[in-house]
């Protein structure tokens, strides 16, 4: 079982010349927690990770691992494992020696190194590849070697910087499962950086959505998805529909009193595509409106409908495969409804 450690950022600021990348950045990560820093390019997520790793000097504040300040320690003194997007394998070393490298640095015995490397390669399904050189491996195999090397010495904290972005879809899904399994079995504290919402939602205990060098919302994946705090978070995590003030003009019957008219007027009322129901009898708590189907996209696991309201607003509805027997086509006139408690009023 891997030892784990809490991680704390306290008032951290990072500046490059006149540019402030992080400002008064505060984050508490519990021991054994999997926290993802999620955001677009330039949001500060990778800078925060590099500061924790020791690759970037902080201008103010403090960073601690295991309740001990590490701000003045070199990267190799912080006791962390790191998986990079670019693999960063040593091209002149075979797979065995790449994975063994952290243990040799820490002066483990030859027999212990062999035991641990064989165990690690077996876990990432590369037991037969020990003598291969990195150039003889596929991208997915190289990433698994990099992962094995990062965890071989059982670090208390594992940092992962967009480790799956260079892989194709099937390899990404396989590695995602590998990372999830490792976290469950080891209890290691993991800080994961990505711009991919599906990775964040499927892997994390908590997600910190970042923008402009700040954390805009931090919570469990379910809360972040179901109850985003702002328009930016709602738009960045998954698909959503922002209902405009004109939407009120296409509602069949009176607009329910429970709806947030202020948010509706500001275009800050959000409804996820899976909460829009087509042709379903409305209950008393539903908002019902008329639309025309503009396009139908079959996506395998789901079907996506592009809808045009009477006022011209475009909306997206999504149904999981096998949940509707009715076939809809472009040009069909339909009633669309949603439950009030599925709509979210957002801040700007």
mmCIF file of C-alpha atoms in Angstrom:
data_model
loop_
_atom_site.group_PDB
_atom_site.id
_atom_site.type_symbol
_atom_site.label_atom_id
_atom_site.label_comp_id
_atom_site.label_asym_id
_atom_site.label_seq_id
_atom_site.Cartn_x
_atom_site.Cartn_y
_atom_site.Cartn_z
ATOM 1 C CA UNK A 1 0.000 0.000 0.000
ATOM 2 C CA UNK A 2 1.418 3.364 -1.000
ATOM 3 C CA UNK A 3 1.726 6.074 1.632
ATOM 4 C CA UNK A 4 -0.216 9.187 0.745
ATOM 5 C CA UNK A 5 0.097 12.824 1.705
ATOM 6 C CA UNK A 6 -2.046 15.962 1.734
ATOM 7 C CA UNK A 7 -1.115 18.821 -0.592
ATOM 8 C CA UNK A 8 -1.762 22.492 0.194
ATOM 9 C CA UNK A 9 -1.362 25.670 -1.855
ATOM 10 C CA UNK A 10 -1.564 28.783 0.364
ATOM 11 C CA UNK A 11 -1.804 32.188 -1.290
ATOM 12 C CA UNK A 12 0.433 31.123 -4.169
ATOM 13 C CA UNK A 13 1.260 33.715 -6.818
ATOM 14 C CA UNK A 14 3.357 33.203 -9.932
ATOM 15 C CA UNK A 15 4.472 36.003 -12.233
ATOM 16 C CA UNK A 16 6.411 35.997 -15.479
ATOM 17 C CA UNK A 17 7.650 39.556 -15.789
ATOM 18 C CA UNK A 18 4.583 41.784 -15.722
ATOM 19 C CA UNK A 19 2.221 38.856 -16.363
ATOM 20 C CA UNK A 20 0.500 37.243 -13.369
ATOM 21 C CA UNK A 21 -0.286 33.587 -14.124
ATOM 22 C CA UNK A 22 -1.542 32.582 -10.671
ATOM 23 C CA UNK A 23 -2.791 35.022 -8.056
ATOM 24 C CA UNK A 24 -3.670 34.161 -4.430
ATOM 25 C CA UNK A 25 -4.123 30.519 -5.414
ATOM 26 C CA UNK A 26 -5.439 28.385 -2.540
ATOM 27 C CA UNK A 27 -6.156 24.655 -2.685
ATOM 28 C CA UNK A 28 -6.347 21.907 -0.049
ATOM 29 C CA UNK A 29 -6.059 18.329 -1.322
ATOM 30 C CA UNK A 30 -6.672 15.569 1.195
ATOM 31 C CA UNK A 31 -4.324 12.601 1.556
ATOM 32 C CA UNK A 32 -5.346 9.901 -0.919
ATOM 33 C CA UNK A 33 -7.613 12.220 -2.902
ATOM 34 C CA UNK A 34 -7.727 12.400 -6.705
ATOM 35 C CA UNK A 35 -8.078 16.059 -7.708
ATOM 36 C CA UNK A 36 -8.159 17.261 -11.301
ATOM 37 C CA UNK A 37 -7.233 20.772 -12.403
ATOM 38 C CA UNK A 38 -9.458 21.323 -15.423
ATOM 39 C CA UNK A 39 -9.515 24.298 -17.726
ATOM 40 C CA UNK A 40 -8.716 25.708 -21.164
ATOM 41 C CA UNK A 41 -5.225 26.668 -22.338
ATOM 42 C CA UNK A 42 -3.921 29.614 -20.348
ATOM 43 C CA UNK A 43 -6.101 28.947 -17.305
ATOM 44 C CA UNK A 44 -3.082 28.312 -15.054
ATOM 45 C CA UNK A 45 -3.621 24.600 -14.427
ATOM 46 C CA UNK A 46 -0.234 23.392 -15.750
ATOM 47 C CA UNK A 47 1.562 26.262 -14.019
ATOM 48 C CA UNK A 48 0.024 25.194 -10.688
ATOM 49 C CA UNK A 49 1.130 21.591 -11.286
ATOM 50 C CA UNK A 50 4.662 22.670 -12.258
ATOM 51 C CA UNK A 51 4.883 24.800 -9.119
ATOM 52 C CA UNK A 52 3.948 21.756 -7.030
ATOM 53 C CA UNK A 53 6.548 19.683 -8.888
ATOM 54 C CA UNK A 54 9.223 22.330 -8.305
ATOM 55 C CA UNK A 55 9.737 23.169 -11.982
ATOM 56 C CA UNK A 56 8.441 26.738 -11.506
ATOM 57 C CA UNK A 57 9.411 29.162 -8.726
ATOM 58 C CA UNK A 58 6.549 30.799 -6.860
ATOM 59 C CA UNK A 59 6.518 34.576 -6.363
ATOM 60 C CA UNK A 60 4.509 34.501 -3.126
ATOM 61 C CA UNK A 61 2.733 32.061 -0.799
ATOM 62 C CA UNK A 62 3.649 28.505 0.095
ATOM 63 C CA UNK A 63 3.180 24.905 -1.070
ATOM 64 C CA UNK A 64 3.262 21.967 1.327
ATOM 65 C CA UNK A 65 3.264 18.191 0.899
ATOM 66 C CA UNK A 66 2.510 16.082 3.961
ATOM 67 C CA UNK A 67 2.204 19.246 6.084
ATOM 68 C CA UNK A 68 5.814 20.178 5.270
ATOM 69 C CA UNK A 69 6.712 23.201 3.139
ATOM 70 C CA UNK A 70 8.396 22.195 -0.120
ATOM 71 C CA UNK A 71 8.567 25.634 -1.750
ATOM 72 C CA UNK A 72 12.354 25.841 -1.377
ATOM 73 C CA UNK A 73 13.063 22.185 -2.197
ATOM 74 C CA UNK A 74 14.408 20.959 -5.543
ATOM 75 C CA UNK A 75 12.060 18.712 -7.575
ATOM 76 C CA UNK A 76 13.984 15.522 -6.671
ATOM 77 C CA UNK A 77 13.664 16.344 -2.953
ATOM 78 C CA UNK A 78 9.860 16.564 -2.992
ATOM 79 C CA UNK A 79 9.208 12.798 -3.203
ATOM 80 C CA UNK A 80 6.690 13.049 -6.024
ATOM 81 C CA UNK A 81 6.064 10.908 -9.098
ATOM 82 C CA UNK A 82 5.409 12.665 -12.403
ATOM 83 C CA UNK A 83 3.836 11.487 -15.663
ATOM 84 C CA UNK A 84 4.283 13.873 -18.587
ATOM 85 C CA UNK A 85 2.238 14.249 -21.755
ATOM 86 C CA UNK A 86 5.370 13.606 -23.849
ATOM 87 C CA UNK A 87 6.379 10.359 -22.036
ATOM 88 C CA UNK A 88 9.972 11.661 -21.455
ATOM 89 C CA UNK A 89 11.549 8.198 -21.606
ATOM 90 C CA UNK A 90 15.326 7.879 -21.884
ATOM 91 C CA UNK A 91 15.838 6.836 -25.525
ATOM 92 C CA UNK A 92 19.174 5.078 -24.836
ATOM 93 C CA UNK A 93 17.700 2.841 -22.098
ATOM 94 C CA UNK A 94 15.495 -0.220 -22.581
ATOM 95 C CA UNK A 95 12.112 -0.507 -20.882
ATOM 96 C CA UNK A 96 13.513 -2.299 -17.811
ATOM 97 C CA UNK A 97 16.173 0.361 -17.191
ATOM 98 C CA UNK A 98 13.734 3.230 -17.774
ATOM 99 C CA UNK A 99 11.379 1.871 -15.128
ATOM 100 C CA UNK A 100 14.257 0.980 -12.786
ATOM 101 C CA UNK A 101 15.837 4.438 -12.971
ATOM 102 C CA UNK A 102 14.059 6.005 -9.910
ATOM 103 C CA UNK A 103 14.989 2.949 -7.798
ATOM 104 C CA UNK A 104 18.650 3.088 -8.852
ATOM 105 C CA UNK A 105 18.728 6.784 -7.888
ATOM 106 C CA UNK A 106 17.421 5.813 -4.451
ATOM 107 C CA UNK A 107 20.036 3.008 -4.212
ATOM 108 C CA UNK A 108 17.649 0.052 -3.913
ATOM 109 C CA UNK A 109 19.297 -3.380 -3.980
ATOM 110 C CA UNK A 110 19.602 -5.163 -7.332
ATOM 111 C CA UNK A 111 17.194 -7.926 -6.261
ATOM 112 C CA UNK A 112 14.589 -5.414 -5.012
ATOM 113 C CA UNK A 113 14.869 -3.430 -8.249
ATOM 114 C CA UNK A 114 14.284 -6.554 -10.321
ATOM 115 C CA UNK A 115 11.312 -7.612 -8.200
ATOM 116 C CA UNK A 116 9.650 -4.193 -8.335
ATOM 117 C CA UNK A 117 10.248 -3.612 -12.046
ATOM 118 C CA UNK A 118 8.885 -7.047 -12.995
ATOM 119 C CA UNK A 119 5.838 -6.390 -10.806
ATOM 120 C CA UNK A 120 5.282 -2.923 -12.298
ATOM 121 C CA UNK A 121 5.606 -4.119 -15.905
ATOM 122 C CA UNK A 122 3.176 -6.947 -15.231
ATOM 123 C CA UNK A 123 0.640 -4.451 -13.864
ATOM 124 C CA UNK A 124 0.778 -2.342 -17.041
ATOM 125 C CA UNK A 125 0.727 -5.479 -19.215
ATOM 126 C CA UNK A 126 4.272 -5.046 -20.548
ATOM 127 C CA UNK A 127 6.027 -7.998 -18.883
ATOM 128 C CA UNK A 128 7.351 -9.246 -22.248
ATOM 129 C CA UNK A 129 8.693 -5.829 -23.301
ATOM 130 C CA UNK A 130 11.455 -5.348 -20.693
ATOM 131 C CA UNK A 131 14.308 -5.473 -23.232
ATOM 132 C CA UNK A 132 12.647 -3.314 -25.919
ATOM 133 C CA UNK A 133 13.895 0.198 -26.619
ATOM 134 C CA UNK A 134 11.413 3.128 -26.478
ATOM 135 C CA UNK A 135 11.576 3.612 -30.285
ATOM 136 C CA UNK A 136 10.260 0.035 -30.694
ATOM 137 C CA UNK A 137 7.095 0.802 -28.702
ATOM 138 C CA UNK A 138 3.745 2.276 -29.701
ATOM 139 C CA UNK A 139 2.555 5.527 -28.114
ATOM 140 C CA UNK A 140 0.292 3.662 -25.719
ATOM 141 C CA UNK A 141 3.089 1.314 -24.657
ATOM 142 C CA UNK A 142 5.463 4.231 -24.065
ATOM 143 C CA UNK A 143 2.878 5.972 -21.910
ATOM 144 C CA UNK A 144 2.433 2.802 -19.841
ATOM 145 C CA UNK A 145 6.223 2.601 -19.346
ATOM 146 C CA UNK A 146 6.233 6.258 -18.228
ATOM 147 C CA UNK A 147 3.393 5.511 -15.811
ATOM 148 C CA UNK A 148 5.205 2.461 -14.380
ATOM 149 C CA UNK A 149 8.381 4.526 -13.925
ATOM 150 C CA UNK A 150 6.464 7.288 -12.092
ATOM 151 C CA UNK A 151 4.860 4.933 -9.559
ATOM 152 C CA UNK A 152 7.666 2.356 -9.123
ATOM 153 C CA UNK A 153 8.967 3.941 -5.900
ATOM 154 C CA UNK A 154 5.440 4.370 -4.473
ATOM 155 C CA UNK A 155 5.424 8.172 -4.240
ATOM 156 C CA UNK A 156 3.061 9.770 -1.714
ATOM 157 C CA UNK A 157 1.930 12.204 -4.427
ATOM 158 C CA UNK A 158 1.605 11.502 -8.156
ATOM 159 C CA UNK A 159 1.361 14.377 -10.646
ATOM 160 C CA UNK A 160 -0.029 13.794 -14.135
ATOM 161 C CA UNK A 161 0.199 16.487 -16.818
ATOM 162 C CA UNK A 162 -2.266 15.699 -19.651
ATOM 163 C CA UNK A 163 -0.902 12.134 -19.821
ATOM 164 C CA UNK A 164 -3.579 10.818 -22.192
ATOM 165 C CA UNK A 165 -3.852 13.619 -24.744
ATOM 166 C CA UNK A 166 -1.408 12.066 -27.241
ATOM 167 C CA UNK A 167 -3.236 8.708 -27.323
ATOM 168 C CA UNK A 168 -6.062 7.568 -29.565
ATOM 169 C CA UNK A 169 -9.538 6.993 -28.118
ATOM 170 C CA UNK A 170 -9.224 3.283 -27.257
ATOM 171 C CA UNK A 171 -5.791 3.723 -25.682
ATOM 172 C CA UNK A 172 -7.065 6.724 -23.691
ATOM 173 C CA UNK A 173 -9.919 4.644 -22.315
ATOM 174 C CA UNK A 174 -7.571 1.752 -21.427
ATOM 175 C CA UNK A 175 -5.098 4.071 -19.665
ATOM 176 C CA UNK A 176 -7.934 5.838 -17.866
ATOM 177 C CA UNK A 177 -8.956 2.490 -16.389
ATOM 178 C CA UNK A 178 -5.312 1.792 -15.482
ATOM 179 C CA UNK A 179 -5.023 5.101 -13.610
ATOM 180 C CA UNK A 180 -8.350 4.580 -11.827
ATOM 181 C CA UNK A 181 -7.305 1.079 -10.740
ATOM 182 C CA UNK A 182 -3.927 2.314 -9.502
ATOM 183 C CA UNK A 183 -5.556 5.023 -7.410
ATOM 184 C CA UNK A 184 -8.068 2.601 -5.893
ATOM 185 C CA UNK A 185 -5.401 0.046 -5.012
ATOM 186 C CA UNK A 186 -2.632 2.384 -3.850
ATOM 187 C CA UNK A 187 -4.464 5.220 -2.136
ATOM 188 C CA UNK A 188 -1.872 7.612 -3.587
ATOM 189 C CA UNK A 189 -2.695 11.334 -3.675
ATOM 190 C CA UNK A 190 -3.070 12.270 -7.351
ATOM 191 C CA UNK A 191 -3.102 15.737 -8.922
ATOM 192 C CA UNK A 192 -4.158 15.443 -12.558
ATOM 193 C CA UNK A 193 -4.152 18.205 -15.181
ATOM 194 C CA UNK A 194 -6.342 18.036 -18.281
ATOM 195 C CA UNK A 195 -8.548 20.086 -20.587
ATOM 196 C CA UNK A 196 -10.614 16.936 -21.315
ATOM 197 C CA UNK A 197 -13.874 17.003 -19.356
ATOM 198 C CA UNK A 198 -14.569 13.259 -19.766
ATOM 199 C CA UNK A 199 -11.225 12.407 -18.134
ATOM 200 C CA UNK A 200 -11.950 14.782 -15.268
ATOM 201 C CA UNK A 201 -15.501 13.508 -14.713
ATOM 202 C CA UNK A 202 -14.583 9.809 -14.812
ATOM 203 C CA UNK A 203 -11.398 9.872 -12.714
ATOM 204 C CA UNK A 204 -11.710 12.547 -10.049
ATOM 205 C CA UNK A 205 -12.876 12.707 -6.460
ATOM 206 C CA UNK A 206 -13.034 16.484 -6.959
ATOM 207 C CA UNK A 207 -12.581 18.780 -9.951
ATOM 208 C CA UNK A 208 -11.170 22.299 -9.750
ATOM 209 C CA UNK A 209 -12.349 24.218 -12.821
ATOM 210 C CA UNK A 210 -9.831 26.953 -13.583
ATOM 211 C CA UNK A 211 -9.937 30.143 -15.615
ATOM 212 C CA UNK A 212 -7.708 33.220 -15.579
ATOM 213 C CA UNK A 213 -5.330 31.739 -13.008
ATOM 214 C CA UNK A 214 -8.079 31.109 -10.450
ATOM 215 C CA UNK A 215 -10.283 28.253 -9.285
ATOM 216 C CA UNK A 216 -13.800 29.135 -10.430
ATOM 217 C CA UNK A 217 -15.479 26.125 -8.806
ATOM 218 C CA UNK A 218 -14.246 23.060 -6.967
ATOM 219 C CA UNK A 219 -16.526 20.151 -6.091
ATOM 220 C CA UNK A 220 -17.363 16.547 -6.893
ATOM 221 C CA UNK A 221 -17.822 15.667 -10.588
ATOM 222 C CA UNK A 222 -21.576 15.253 -10.074
ATOM 223 C CA UNK A 223 -22.048 18.678 -8.488
ATOM 224 C CA UNK A 224 -19.794 20.366 -11.053
ATOM 225 C CA UNK A 225 -21.841 18.804 -13.869
ATOM 226 C CA UNK A 226 -25.337 19.063 -12.383
ATOM 227 C CA UNK A 227 -24.956 22.382 -10.538
ATOM 228 C CA UNK A 228 -22.290 24.538 -12.191
ATOM 229 C CA UNK A 229 -21.810 27.853 -10.398
ATOM 230 C CA UNK A 230 -21.299 30.034 -13.461
ATOM 231 C CA UNK A 231 -21.914 30.279 -17.183
ATOM 232 C CA UNK A 232 -18.219 29.588 -17.842
ATOM 233 C CA UNK A 233 -18.248 26.322 -15.851
ATOM 234 C CA UNK A 234 -21.539 25.147 -17.385
ATOM 235 C CA UNK A 235 -20.241 25.842 -20.875
ATOM 236 C CA UNK A 236 -16.853 24.224 -20.287
ATOM 237 C CA UNK A 237 -18.163 21.001 -18.686
ATOM 238 C CA UNK A 238 -20.208 19.074 -21.216
ATOM 239 C CA UNK A 239 -22.868 20.460 -23.533
ATOM 240 C CA UNK A 240 -25.574 22.756 -22.271
ATOM 241 C CA UNK A 241 -28.341 25.014 -23.560
ATOM 242 C CA UNK A 242 -28.493 28.629 -22.379
ATOM 243 C CA UNK A 243 -32.105 29.783 -22.568
ATOM 244 C CA UNK A 244 -32.542 33.401 -23.634
ATOM 245 C CA UNK A 245 -35.267 35.888 -22.744
ATOM 246 C CA UNK A 246 -36.896 35.197 -26.124
ATOM 247 C CA UNK A 247 -37.433 31.623 -24.962
ATOM 248 C CA UNK A 248 -40.400 32.814 -22.869
ATOM 249 C CA UNK A 249 -42.219 33.665 -26.107
ATOM 250 C CA UNK A 250 -42.273 30.065 -27.336
ATOM 251 C CA UNK A 251 -43.522 28.382 -24.145
ATOM 252 C CA UNK A 252 -46.884 26.645 -24.561
ATOM 253 C CA UNK A 253 -49.082 28.002 -21.773
ATOM 254 C CA UNK A 254 -47.989 30.155 -18.839
ATOM 255 C CA UNK A 255 -44.349 30.257 -17.761
ATOM 256 C CA UNK A 256 -44.148 28.520 -14.372
ATOM 257 C CA UNK A 257 -43.630 30.859 -11.431
ATOM 258 C CA UNK A 258 -40.717 28.780 -10.097
ATOM 259 C CA UNK A 259 -38.519 29.642 -13.067
ATOM 260 C CA UNK A 260 -35.794 32.230 -12.440
ATOM 261 C CA UNK A 261 -36.967 35.044 -14.703
ATOM 262 C CA UNK A 262 -33.890 37.160 -13.907
ATOM 263 C CA UNK A 263 -31.568 34.394 -15.067
ATOM 264 C CA UNK A 264 -33.784 33.805 -18.096
ATOM 265 C CA UNK A 265 -33.664 37.489 -19.095
ATOM 266 C CA UNK A 266 -29.853 37.471 -18.753
ATOM 267 C CA UNK A 267 -29.501 34.275 -20.793
ATOM 268 C CA UNK A 268 -28.113 32.514 -17.705
ATOM 269 C CA UNK A 269 -30.634 29.700 -17.361
ATOM 270 C CA UNK A 270 -28.960 26.412 -18.306
ATOM 271 C CA UNK A 271 -30.487 23.060 -19.209
ATOM 272 C CA UNK A 272 -28.412 20.008 -20.185
ATOM 273 C CA UNK A 273 -29.306 18.261 -23.497
ATOM 274 C CA UNK A 274 -30.203 15.003 -21.733
ATOM 275 C CA UNK A 275 -32.863 16.833 -19.675
ATOM 276 C CA UNK A 276 -34.782 18.020 -22.738
ATOM 277 C CA UNK A 277 -37.552 15.539 -23.554
ATOM 278 C CA UNK A 278 -39.153 15.286 -26.977
ATOM 279 C CA UNK A 279 -42.794 14.314 -27.374
ATOM 280 C CA UNK A 280 -43.207 13.252 -23.736
ATOM 281 C CA UNK A 281 -46.484 14.147 -21.972
ATOM 282 C CA UNK A 282 -45.721 17.034 -19.635
ATOM 283 C CA UNK A 283 -46.335 16.913 -15.902
ATOM 284 C CA UNK A 284 -47.473 19.904 -13.891
ATOM 285 C CA UNK A 285 -43.874 20.843 -13.097
ATOM 286 C CA UNK A 286 -42.701 20.912 -16.698
ATOM 287 C CA UNK A 287 -41.962 23.788 -19.032
ATOM 288 C CA UNK A 288 -43.293 22.879 -22.495
ATOM 289 C CA UNK A 289 -42.431 24.583 -25.776
ATOM 290 C CA UNK A 290 -42.656 23.920 -29.491
ATOM 291 C CA UNK A 291 -39.692 23.223 -31.746
ATOM 292 C CA UNK A 292 -38.827 21.978 -35.193
ATOM 293 C CA UNK A 293 -36.194 19.271 -35.563
ATOM 294 C CA UNK A 294 -33.360 20.811 -37.548
ATOM 295 C CA UNK A 295 -31.018 17.807 -37.636
ATOM 296 C CA UNK A 296 -30.662 14.293 -36.206
ATOM 297 C CA UNK A 297 -27.211 12.858 -35.449
ATOM 298 C CA UNK A 298 -26.836 9.171 -34.595
ATOM 299 C CA UNK A 299 -23.742 8.850 -32.367
ATOM 300 C CA UNK A 300 -23.911 5.130 -31.542
ATOM 301 C CA UNK A 301 -24.351 5.340 -27.775
ATOM 302 C CA UNK A 302 -26.810 8.224 -28.148
ATOM 303 C CA UNK A 303 -28.837 10.248 -30.629
ATOM 304 C CA UNK A 304 -28.467 14.028 -30.721
ATOM 305 C CA UNK A 305 -31.237 16.332 -31.929
ATOM 306 C CA UNK A 306 -30.649 19.885 -33.094
ATOM 307 C CA UNK A 307 -33.848 21.826 -32.361
ATOM 308 C CA UNK A 308 -35.061 25.225 -33.537
ATOM 309 C CA UNK A 309 -37.556 27.051 -31.331
ATOM 310 C CA UNK A 310 -40.293 29.345 -32.653
ATOM 311 C CA UNK A 311 -38.089 32.340 -31.849
ATOM 312 C CA UNK A 312 -35.144 30.846 -33.768
ATOM 313 C CA UNK A 313 -33.043 29.782 -30.788
ATOM 314 C CA UNK A 314 -31.067 26.589 -31.472
ATOM 315 C CA UNK A 315 -31.082 23.913 -28.749
ATOM 316 C CA UNK A 316 -29.577 20.454 -28.388
ATOM 317 C CA UNK A 317 -31.402 17.423 -26.964
ATOM 318 C CA UNK A 318 -29.742 14.058 -26.417
ATOM 319 C CA UNK A 319 -31.229 10.595 -25.888
ATOM 320 C CA UNK A 320 -29.257 7.472 -24.878
ATOM 321 C CA UNK A 321 -29.490 4.622 -27.408
ATOM 322 C CA UNK A 322 -32.515 2.380 -26.933
ATOM 323 C CA UNK A 323 -34.571 4.796 -24.833
ATOM 324 C CA UNK A 324 -37.005 5.897 -27.543
ATOM 325 C CA UNK A 325 -38.868 3.788 -30.115
ATOM 326 C CA UNK A 326 -40.060 6.749 -32.136
ATOM 327 C CA UNK A 327 -38.058 7.822 -35.178
ATOM 328 C CA UNK A 328 -37.806 11.595 -35.646
ATOM 329 C CA UNK A 329 -36.690 13.288 -38.845
ATOM 330 C CA UNK A 330 -35.588 16.716 -39.907
ATOM 331 C CA UNK A 331 -38.564 19.083 -40.232
ATOM 332 C CA UNK A 332 -40.749 17.272 -37.658
ATOM 333 C CA UNK A 333 -42.706 19.634 -35.376
ATOM 334 C CA UNK A 334 -42.426 18.474 -31.782
ATOM 335 C CA UNK A 335 -43.292 19.430 -28.208
ATOM 336 C CA UNK A 336 -40.189 19.692 -26.016
ATOM 337 C CA UNK A 337 -40.273 19.837 -22.232
ATOM 338 C CA UNK A 338 -38.070 19.859 -19.162
ATOM 339 C CA UNK A 339 -38.466 19.702 -15.400
ATOM 340 C CA UNK A 340 -37.864 22.903 -13.522
ATOM 341 C CA UNK A 341 -35.496 21.318 -11.024
ATOM 342 C CA UNK A 342 -33.232 20.270 -13.926
ATOM 343 C CA UNK A 343 -32.710 23.901 -14.976
ATOM 344 C CA UNK A 344 -29.837 25.775 -13.305
ATOM 345 C CA UNK A 345 -29.657 29.534 -12.720
ATOM 346 C CA UNK A 346 -26.100 30.712 -13.237
ATOM 347 C CA UNK A 347 -24.000 33.729 -12.429
ATOM 348 C CA UNK A 348 -22.147 35.529 -15.199
#
